[in-house]
Amino acid sequence: MENVNYATYLKNYPSQDGKFGRFGGAYLPEHLVPAMEEITEAYLTICQSSQFINELRRIRREFQGRPTPVYHCERLSRLNGSKCQIYLKREDLNHTGAHKLNHCMGEGLLAKFMGKKRIIAETGAGQHGVALATAAAFFGLECTIYMGEVDIQKQAPNVARMKVLGTNVVSVSKGQKTLKEAVDAAFEDYSANYKDTIYCIGSAVGPHPFPMMVRDFQFVVGEEAREQFKEMTGFLPDVVTACVGGGSNSIGMFLPFINDPVEIVGVEPLGRGKNQGDHAASMTYGSEGVMHGFNSIMLKDDKGEPAPVYSIASGLDYQSVGPEHAFLREIGRVKYDTASDAEAVEAFFKLSRYEGIIPALESSHAVAYAMRRAKEMQHGSILVNLSGRGDKDIDYVIEKYGFGENYKF
C-alpha cells in the first residue's frame, strides 16, 4: 500500500501522467492524445491565473448563489431515536439544483480560454446536462448533450430545461440506453470534432485531466462545508458522507476533510440487490479495469466487458467510479458502503416530510446511509452532501411509489 502524506495530498495527486497510485491515466486513441494534452496544458495554465480564479469566484457568488448553507436536520435526527445529529450541505440550493454547475462553469471558462465554439457532454439524471446547458447559455457557446433513451423518459423535466436553454439533446438508443451508452456517444462526437469542441465530462471520471479538473472545481463544496460546520458547532463532524456514482459530488466533499480526524464514507447504489444487473455498486462488487479512457474499479460481465447496471437514480447507474475514489479506498482513507433503492426512496419521503426538503434520488442514498448510521452511533454528528434537489424525480417517484402512503411518518 502506498504511503500517503495527507497534509500534502493535493500537491502529490494526481501524478504528472494523471495517476492516483495505479488508477487513472489516459488510455486514448492516438489521434486524441494531442487534444487531451491541449486541455491539460490550458487547464494547468488558467488554474494558476488570478484573473481566471477571480472570475470563477465572481460567477459562483453572483450567478450560482454560493456559498450554499449547511443545515441541521433537527426533526430527522430526532426521528432516528438517537442523539446523533444529521446535517446537510445544501448543494440542492446551488443554481440549477445540484453540485454539477460547480465544474460546468469552470469548464465553460476553460472552453472560452481555449477558443472553442462548442461544448458537449453526457448526462444520466440530467443535472449535468442542465448545468452544462446553463454554462453554454452564459458563455455563448453551442451545446450538445447525449442522454440514454431510458433516462430521457425518467428525467423529462431536465430534458425540457436543457431544450429551453437552447441545447441539442441527443437520445441514445444503443445497449442499455443509459449513462454508459451516453458517454460512448459523446466520445464518438468528440473524436470527430475535437478541433472546435471540448468534451466536458460530467463526473470525476474519464482520461486525465478530467478527474483532476472536476475534483478541483468541486473542492469548493467540502471547503465551504468544513468551515460552516465548525462555525455552527465548534467541532468537525464525526462522519462525512455523500453518494458515489462517478464520484464528482463526493470527491469535492471528501478531500477538504482528508487530513482531519473524520470518518469519510461514500455510498453506492445497491439497487434491487447483489446480483449482476441489479445494482451499480462498482467499488463494492467490481474489479480493476479500463473503461472510457481511465483505469479504475468497474463492474464486469463474464467476458470482462462492462456489465449491465441498474439504479433507481439515473445519475448513479455507471459501471465504473472515479480513479481517485479507487485510490482513496485502496489506501484506507475512505470507506464505501451501499444503500438500496428501497432505503433511498424511504429517505426521499422522510426528508421531504420531516424537513421540507425534497432530495434527488442520488442524494437520497447518502441520506439513507446517514439515517442508518445515526441509529448505530447514538451520539455524534454526520454531515451529508445533499448533492441535488428532487424536482427531476417527482413524476417518476409518484408513478412508482405514490405519495409515500406506505411509510410511517
Short mmCIF file of C-alpha atoms in Angstrom, two decimals:
data_model
loop_
_atom_site.label_atom_id
_atom_site.label_comp_id
_atom_site.label_asym_id
_atom_site.label_seq_id
_atom_site.Cartn_x
_atom_site.Cartn_y
_atom_site.Cartn_z
CA MET A 1 0.00 0.00 0.00
CA GLU A 2 1.26 3.45 -0.93
CA ASN A 3 2.50 5.64 1.92
CA VAL A 4 0.49 8.89 1.69
CA ASN A 5 1.10 12.21 3.44
CA TYR A 6 -2.40 13.69 3.68
CA ALA A 7 -1.07 17.17 4.50
CA THR A 8 0.46 17.37 1.00
CA TYR A 9 -2.03 15.10 -0.75
CA LEU A 10 -3.36 17.63 -3.26
CA LYS A 11 0.15 18.57 -4.38
CA ASN A 12 1.13 14.95 -4.99
CA TYR A 13 -2.01 13.52 -6.60
CA PRO A 14 -2.55 13.03 -9.41
CA SER A 15 0.96 12.46 -10.74
CA GLN A 16 2.12 14.20 -13.92
CA ASP A 17 0.67 11.42 -16.02
CA GLY A 18 -2.67 11.65 -14.24
CA LYS A 19 -2.31 8.68 -11.89
CA PHE A 20 -3.68 8.18 -8.39
CA GLY A 21 -1.43 5.28 -7.45
CA ARG A 22 -2.11 2.82 -10.27
CA PHE A 23 -5.55 4.26 -11.05
CA GLY A 24 -6.40 6.97 -13.57
CA GLY A 25 -4.18 7.83 -16.51
CA ALA A 26 -5.28 8.42 -20.10
CA TYR A 27 -5.98 5.39 -22.32
CA LEU A 28 -6.87 7.03 -25.62
CA PRO A 29 -6.84 6.50 -29.39
CA GLU A 30 -3.68 8.04 -30.80
CA HIS A 31 -5.44 10.90 -32.60
CA LEU A 32 -6.99 12.15 -29.33
CA VAL A 33 -3.73 12.31 -27.37
CA PRO A 34 -2.81 15.83 -28.65
CA ALA A 35 -6.33 17.05 -27.85
CA MET A 36 -6.06 15.89 -24.23
CA GLU A 37 -2.59 17.37 -23.95
CA GLU A 38 -4.02 20.69 -25.17
CA ILE A 39 -6.74 20.59 -22.49
CA THR A 40 -4.21 19.67 -19.80
CA GLU A 41 -1.86 22.49 -20.75
CA ALA A 42 -4.71 25.01 -20.90
CA TYR A 43 -6.10 23.95 -17.52
CA LEU A 44 -2.71 23.99 -15.78
CA THR A 45 -2.21 27.50 -17.16
CA ILE A 46 -5.52 29.03 -16.11
CA CYS A 47 -5.83 27.28 -12.74
CA GLN A 48 -2.88 29.39 -11.56
CA SER A 49 -4.24 32.59 -13.12
CA SER A 50 -5.61 35.18 -10.70
CA GLN A 51 -7.84 36.52 -13.49
CA PHE A 52 -9.44 33.09 -14.00
CA ILE A 53 -9.76 32.40 -10.27
CA ASN A 54 -11.34 35.80 -9.57
CA GLU A 55 -13.77 35.43 -12.48
CA LEU A 56 -14.82 31.97 -11.28
CA ARG A 57 -15.31 33.33 -7.74
CA ARG A 58 -17.46 36.16 -9.12
CA ILE A 59 -19.59 33.69 -11.08
CA ARG A 60 -20.03 31.46 -8.04
CA ARG A 61 -21.05 34.39 -5.88
CA GLU A 62 -23.24 36.39 -8.27
CA PHE A 63 -24.63 33.72 -10.60
CA GLN A 64 -24.58 30.39 -8.74
CA GLY A 65 -25.53 31.77 -5.31
CA ARG A 66 -22.56 30.35 -3.42
CA PRO A 67 -21.83 29.68 -0.66
CA THR A 68 -24.63 27.16 -0.14
CA PRO A 69 -25.53 26.66 3.55
CA VAL A 70 -25.08 23.79 5.98
CA TYR A 71 -28.39 22.85 7.59
CA HIS A 72 -29.14 20.94 10.81
CA CYS A 73 -31.89 18.32 10.31
CA GLU A 74 -33.30 18.57 13.82
CA ARG A 75 -36.55 16.66 13.23
CA LEU A 76 -34.97 13.95 11.08
CA SER A 77 -32.30 13.47 13.74
CA ARG A 78 -34.95 13.02 16.46
CA LEU A 79 -36.85 10.57 14.25
CA ASN A 80 -33.90 8.17 14.42
CA GLY A 81 -34.34 7.74 18.16
CA SER A 82 -30.71 8.55 18.90
CA LYS A 83 -28.81 11.67 19.87
CA CYS A 84 -26.66 11.56 16.74
CA GLN A 85 -27.26 14.72 14.71
CA ILE A 86 -27.61 14.82 10.91
CA TYR A 87 -26.52 17.87 8.93
CA LEU A 88 -26.80 18.61 5.20
CA LYS A 89 -24.55 20.55 2.87
CA ARG A 90 -27.29 22.12 0.73
CA GLU A 91 -25.98 21.77 -2.83
CA ASP A 92 -29.63 21.48 -3.86
CA LEU A 93 -29.68 25.28 -3.39
CA ASN A 94 -26.88 25.81 -5.91
CA HIS A 95 -28.25 27.35 -9.14
CA THR A 96 -29.78 24.64 -11.41
CA GLY A 97 -30.42 22.49 -8.34
CA ALA A 98 -27.25 20.42 -7.91
CA HIS A 99 -23.49 20.49 -7.47
CA LYS A 100 -22.88 19.99 -11.21
CA LEU A 101 -22.73 23.71 -12.02
CA ASN A 102 -19.56 24.00 -9.91
CA HIS A 103 -17.47 22.25 -12.55
CA CYS A 104 -19.57 23.19 -15.58
CA MET A 105 -18.94 26.91 -15.13
CA GLY A 106 -15.23 26.16 -14.74
CA GLU A 107 -15.26 24.02 -17.89
CA GLY A 108 -17.13 26.76 -19.75
CA LEU A 109 -14.45 29.28 -18.77
CA LEU A 110 -11.81 26.82 -19.94
CA ALA A 111 -13.57 26.39 -23.30
CA LYS A 112 -13.63 30.17 -23.81
CA PHE A 113 -9.93 30.43 -22.89
CA MET A 114 -9.12 27.72 -25.45
CA GLY A 115 -11.18 29.41 -28.17
CA LYS A 116 -13.62 26.50 -28.54
CA LYS A 117 -17.02 27.19 -30.07
CA ARG A 118 -18.88 24.14 -28.81
CA ILE A 119 -19.18 22.06 -25.66
CA ILE A 120 -20.58 18.53 -25.44
CA ALA A 121 -21.28 16.07 -22.65
CA GLU A 122 -23.21 13.03 -21.50
CA THR A 123 -25.80 13.08 -18.75
CA GLY A 124 -27.68 10.48 -16.72
CA ALA A 125 -30.02 12.19 -14.27
CA GLY A 126 -29.89 15.30 -16.43
CA GLN A 127 -28.37 17.56 -13.77
CA HIS A 128 -25.01 17.70 -15.54
CA GLY A 129 -26.80 18.32 -18.81
CA VAL A 130 -28.81 21.20 -17.36
CA ALA A 131 -25.70 22.66 -15.72
CA LEU A 132 -23.68 22.49 -18.94
CA ALA A 133 -26.58 23.90 -20.96
CA THR A 134 -26.67 26.76 -18.44
CA ALA A 135 -22.93 27.33 -18.81
CA ALA A 136 -23.28 27.30 -22.61
CA ALA A 137 -26.00 29.94 -22.46
CA PHE A 138 -23.94 32.03 -20.03
CA PHE A 139 -20.78 31.94 -22.16
CA GLY A 140 -22.45 32.00 -25.61
CA LEU A 141 -21.34 28.50 -26.68
CA GLU A 142 -23.08 25.81 -28.72
CA CYS A 143 -24.01 22.76 -26.67
CA THR A 144 -24.94 19.13 -27.40
CA ILE A 145 -25.92 16.68 -24.66
CA TYR A 146 -26.10 12.91 -25.11
CA MET A 147 -28.60 11.10 -22.91
CA GLY A 148 -29.78 7.49 -22.81
CA GLU A 149 -33.33 6.86 -24.02
CA VAL A 150 -34.26 5.28 -20.67
CA ASP A 151 -33.01 8.31 -18.75
CA ILE A 152 -34.80 10.72 -21.10
CA GLN A 153 -38.08 9.03 -20.19
CA LYS A 154 -37.29 9.11 -16.43
CA GLN A 155 -35.97 12.66 -16.35
CA ALA A 156 -38.38 14.59 -18.58
CA PRO A 157 -38.23 17.86 -16.56
CA ASN A 158 -34.46 18.12 -17.02
CA VAL A 159 -34.72 17.31 -20.73
CA ALA A 160 -37.18 20.19 -21.07
CA ARG A 161 -34.85 22.54 -19.19
CA MET A 162 -31.93 21.70 -21.47
CA LYS A 163 -34.02 22.40 -24.57
CA VAL A 164 -35.35 25.69 -23.16
CA LEU A 165 -31.72 26.73 -22.58
CA GLY A 166 -31.01 26.14 -26.28
CA THR A 167 -29.17 22.83 -26.07
CA ASN A 168 -29.42 19.98 -28.57
CA VAL A 169 -30.39 16.83 -26.63
CA VAL A 170 -29.49 13.62 -28.48
CA SER A 171 -31.30 10.41 -27.48
CA VAL A 172 -29.01 7.36 -27.33
CA SER A 173 -30.80 4.08 -28.10
CA LYS A 174 -27.87 1.62 -28.09
CA GLY A 175 -27.25 -1.06 -25.44
CA GLN A 176 -28.92 -0.38 -22.10
CA LYS A 177 -29.82 3.13 -23.30
CA THR A 178 -28.44 4.70 -20.10
CA LEU A 179 -25.33 6.53 -18.89
CA LYS A 180 -22.56 4.32 -20.31
CA GLU A 181 -24.04 4.48 -23.79
CA ALA A 182 -24.39 8.27 -23.49
CA VAL A 183 -20.68 8.50 -22.62
CA ASP A 184 -19.83 6.27 -25.61
CA ALA A 185 -21.80 8.54 -27.95
CA ALA A 186 -20.23 11.70 -26.55
CA PHE A 187 -16.74 10.25 -27.03
CA GLU A 188 -17.59 9.42 -30.67
CA ASP A 189 -18.68 13.02 -31.23
CA TYR A 190 -15.55 14.37 -29.58
CA SER A 191 -13.30 12.09 -31.64
CA ALA A 192 -14.75 13.60 -34.82
CA ASN A 193 -14.94 17.24 -33.69
CA TYR A 194 -12.19 17.87 -31.10
CA LYS A 195 -10.67 20.80 -33.01
CA ASP A 196 -13.55 23.16 -32.24
CA THR A 197 -15.20 21.23 -29.38
CA ILE A 198 -14.39 20.42 -25.75
CA TYR A 199 -15.90 17.40 -24.05
CA CYS A 200 -16.99 18.41 -20.56
CA ILE A 201 -17.18 15.11 -18.71
CA GLY A 202 -19.93 15.07 -16.11
CA SER A 203 -18.10 13.44 -13.21
CA ALA A 204 -14.65 12.80 -11.77
CA VAL A 205 -14.05 10.10 -14.39
CA GLY A 206 -12.54 9.80 -17.85
CA PRO A 207 -8.97 10.27 -19.06
CA HIS A 208 -6.58 12.71 -17.41
CA PRO A 209 -7.01 15.68 -16.86
CA PHE A 210 -10.77 15.36 -16.27
CA PRO A 211 -10.75 13.62 -12.85
CA MET A 212 -8.33 16.29 -11.60
CA MET A 213 -10.25 19.20 -13.14
CA VAL A 214 -13.65 18.11 -11.84
CA ARG A 215 -12.19 17.45 -8.39
CA ASP A 216 -10.61 20.91 -8.27
CA PHE A 217 -13.83 22.65 -9.34
CA GLN A 218 -15.91 20.65 -6.83
CA PHE A 219 -13.46 21.19 -3.96
CA VAL A 220 -15.45 24.30 -3.00
CA VAL A 221 -18.27 22.10 -1.65
CA GLY A 222 -16.26 20.47 1.14
CA GLU A 223 -14.19 23.59 1.70
CA GLU A 224 -17.32 25.62 2.48
CA ALA A 225 -18.91 22.78 4.47
CA ARG A 226 -15.89 22.30 6.71
CA GLU A 227 -15.72 25.98 7.62
CA GLN A 228 -19.51 26.29 8.06
CA PHE A 229 -19.79 23.20 10.27
CA LYS A 230 -17.01 24.37 12.57
CA GLU A 231 -18.61 27.80 12.82
CA MET A 232 -22.01 26.24 13.65
CA THR A 233 -20.85 23.68 16.20
CA GLY A 234 -17.25 24.44 17.18
CA PHE A 235 -16.26 20.93 16.07
CA LEU A 236 -15.67 18.85 12.98
CA PRO A 237 -18.31 16.22 12.11
CA ASP A 238 -17.66 12.63 13.15
CA VAL A 239 -18.71 11.29 9.73
CA VAL A 240 -18.77 12.93 6.30
CA THR A 241 -20.76 11.13 3.62
CA ALA A 242 -22.00 11.51 0.04
CA CYS A 243 -23.40 9.33 -2.73
CA VAL A 244 -20.97 7.87 -5.28
CA GLY A 245 -21.72 7.11 -8.91
CA GLY A 246 -18.88 8.52 -10.97
CA GLY A 247 -17.98 10.49 -7.86
CA SER A 248 -17.92 14.25 -8.52
CA ASN A 249 -20.04 15.48 -5.60
CA SER A 250 -18.35 13.08 -3.19
CA ILE A 251 -14.75 13.82 -4.18
CA GLY A 252 -15.44 17.55 -3.76
CA MET A 253 -16.98 16.94 -0.36
CA PHE A 254 -14.36 14.49 0.91
CA LEU A 255 -10.97 15.99 0.09
CA PRO A 256 -11.13 19.10 2.30
CA PHE A 257 -11.53 16.71 5.25
CA ILE A 258 -8.79 14.30 4.20
CA ASN A 259 -6.24 15.50 6.78
CA ASP A 260 -8.81 15.69 9.60
CA PRO A 261 -9.74 13.05 12.23
CA VAL A 262 -13.04 12.46 10.42
CA GLU A 263 -14.52 9.23 9.07
CA ILE A 264 -15.34 9.55 5.37
CA VAL A 265 -17.87 7.24 3.70
CA GLY A 266 -19.01 7.02 0.08
CA VAL A 267 -22.44 5.47 -0.56
CA GLU A 268 -23.01 3.39 -3.68
CA PRO A 269 -26.35 2.27 -5.19
CA LEU A 270 -27.26 -1.30 -4.23
CA GLY A 271 -30.40 -1.06 -6.35
CA ARG A 272 -32.56 -4.18 -6.17
CA GLY A 273 -29.84 -6.43 -4.70
CA LYS A 274 -26.43 -8.03 -5.09
CA ASN A 275 -26.95 -9.89 -8.39
CA GLN A 276 -25.28 -8.60 -11.54
CA GLY A 277 -27.57 -6.18 -13.34
CA ASP A 278 -29.48 -5.29 -10.17
CA HIS A 279 -27.09 -2.65 -8.83
CA ALA A 280 -24.33 -0.20 -9.77
CA ALA A 281 -22.06 -0.66 -6.74
CA SER A 282 -18.76 -0.84 -8.61
CA MET A 283 -16.48 -0.30 -5.59
CA THR A 284 -18.30 -3.00 -3.61
CA TYR A 285 -18.56 -5.69 -6.29
CA GLY A 286 -16.20 -4.63 -9.09
CA SER A 287 -12.59 -5.24 -10.06
CA GLU A 288 -9.83 -3.27 -11.74
CA GLY A 289 -10.30 -2.41 -15.39
CA VAL A 290 -10.05 0.25 -18.09
CA MET A 291 -13.17 1.97 -19.39
CA HIS A 292 -13.79 5.32 -21.07
CA GLY A 293 -10.09 6.15 -21.11
CA PHE A 294 -9.14 5.55 -17.47
CA ASN A 295 -8.17 2.70 -15.15
CA SER A 296 -10.31 2.21 -12.06
CA ILE A 297 -12.69 -0.27 -10.44
CA MET A 298 -15.53 -1.43 -12.66
CA LEU A 299 -18.34 -3.94 -12.85
CA LYS A 300 -17.64 -6.62 -15.48
CA ASP A 301 -19.55 -9.45 -17.07
CA ASP A 302 -18.18 -12.97 -17.64
CA LYS A 303 -16.24 -11.76 -20.69
CA GLY A 304 -14.58 -8.91 -18.81
CA GLU A 305 -16.73 -6.31 -20.57
CA PRO A 306 -18.74 -3.61 -18.72
CA ALA A 307 -21.62 -5.41 -17.03
CA PRO A 308 -25.28 -4.33 -17.08
CA VAL A 309 -26.00 -1.98 -14.17
CA TYR A 310 -29.11 -0.56 -12.56
CA SER A 311 -30.10 2.10 -10.05
CA ILE A 312 -33.30 3.96 -9.34
CA ALA A 313 -31.09 7.06 -9.55
CA SER A 314 -30.12 7.76 -13.17
CA GLY A 315 -27.02 9.68 -12.07
CA LEU A 316 -25.57 6.63 -10.27
CA ASP A 317 -26.05 3.82 -12.82
CA TYR A 318 -22.48 3.77 -14.13
CA GLN A 319 -20.23 0.72 -14.40
CA SER A 320 -17.10 2.37 -13.01
CA VAL A 321 -16.06 5.03 -10.50
CA GLY A 322 -13.62 7.92 -10.46
CA PRO A 323 -9.99 6.75 -10.18
CA GLU A 324 -9.34 8.90 -7.13
CA HIS A 325 -12.10 7.07 -5.26
CA ALA A 326 -10.47 3.75 -6.13
CA PHE A 327 -7.19 5.09 -4.77
CA LEU A 328 -8.70 6.54 -1.59
CA ARG A 329 -10.26 3.18 -0.80
CA GLU A 330 -7.04 1.31 -1.51
CA ILE A 331 -5.03 3.48 0.89
CA GLY A 332 -7.75 3.10 3.52
CA ARG A 333 -8.70 6.76 3.86
CA VAL A 334 -12.29 6.48 2.58
CA LYS A 335 -14.75 3.65 3.22
CA TYR A 336 -17.50 2.69 0.80
CA ASP A 337 -20.92 1.33 1.75
CA THR A 338 -24.23 0.87 -0.07
CA ALA A 339 -27.89 1.87 0.11
CA SER A 340 -30.66 0.08 -1.75
CA ASP A 341 -33.48 1.54 -3.86
CA ALA A 342 -35.90 0.86 -1.01
CA GLU A 343 -33.73 2.69 1.52
CA ALA A 344 -33.23 5.63 -0.86
CA VAL A 345 -36.96 6.02 -1.51
CA GLU A 346 -37.73 5.89 2.22
CA ALA A 347 -35.10 8.59 2.82
CA PHE A 348 -36.58 10.62 -0.05
CA PHE A 349 -40.01 10.69 1.59
CA LYS A 350 -38.78 11.15 5.16
CA LEU A 351 -36.52 14.10 4.36
CA SER A 352 -39.41 15.62 2.43
CA ARG A 353 -41.96 15.13 5.24
CA TYR A 354 -39.77 15.95 8.24
CA GLU A 355 -37.59 18.74 6.89
CA GLY A 356 -39.45 20.16 3.89
CA ILE A 357 -36.54 19.26 1.58
CA ILE A 358 -37.23 17.08 -1.48
CA PRO A 359 -33.88 15.46 -2.33
CA ALA A 360 -32.62 14.00 -5.59
CA LEU A 361 -32.78 10.20 -5.63
CA GLU A 362 -28.99 10.19 -5.96
CA SER A 363 -28.57 12.23 -2.77
CA SER A 364 -31.24 10.12 -1.05
CA HIS A 365 -28.75 7.24 -0.96
CA ALA A 366 -26.43 9.29 1.27
CA VAL A 367 -29.35 10.44 3.43
CA ALA A 368 -30.43 6.79 3.82
CA TYR A 369 -26.93 5.82 4.95
CA ALA A 370 -26.84 8.73 7.42
CA MET A 371 -30.19 7.66 8.94
CA ARG A 372 -28.99 4.07 9.30
CA ARG A 373 -25.62 5.10 10.71
CA ALA A 374 -27.10 7.59 13.17
CA LYS A 375 -29.06 4.77 14.81
CA GLU A 376 -25.85 2.78 15.21
CA MET A 377 -23.78 5.68 16.54
CA GLN A 378 -26.28 7.02 19.10
CA HIS A 379 -24.12 10.14 19.64
CA GLY A 380 -22.04 12.45 17.47
CA SER A 381 -22.71 14.08 14.09
CA ILE A 382 -22.98 13.14 10.42
CA LEU A 383 -22.54 15.65 7.61
CA VAL A 384 -24.22 14.65 4.33
CA ASN A 385 -23.63 16.25 0.97
CA LEU A 386 -27.15 16.77 -0.33
CA SER A 387 -25.90 16.95 -3.88
CA GLY A 388 -29.16 17.82 -5.62
CA ARG A 389 -32.87 18.54 -5.34
CA GLY A 390 -35.60 16.12 -6.34
CA ASP A 391 -37.74 18.16 -8.75
CA LYS A 392 -36.47 16.00 -11.61
CA ASP A 393 -37.56 12.81 -9.80
CA ILE A 394 -41.05 13.80 -8.62
CA ASP A 395 -43.05 12.41 -11.55
CA TYR A 396 -41.11 9.13 -11.57
CA VAL A 397 -41.39 8.63 -7.79
CA ILE A 398 -45.13 9.36 -7.74
CA GLU A 399 -45.71 6.96 -10.65
CA LYS A 400 -43.78 4.14 -8.95
CA TYR A 401 -44.35 4.81 -5.24
CA GLY A 402 -47.31 7.16 -4.93
CA PHE A 403 -47.07 9.94 -2.36
CA GLY A 404 -45.42 7.89 0.38
CA GLU A 405 -48.57 6.25 1.71
CA ASN A 406 -46.67 3.09 2.61
CA TYR A 407 -44.29 4.85 5.00
CA LYS A 408 -44.85 5.71 8.66
CA PHE A 409 -44.47 9.42 9.37
#
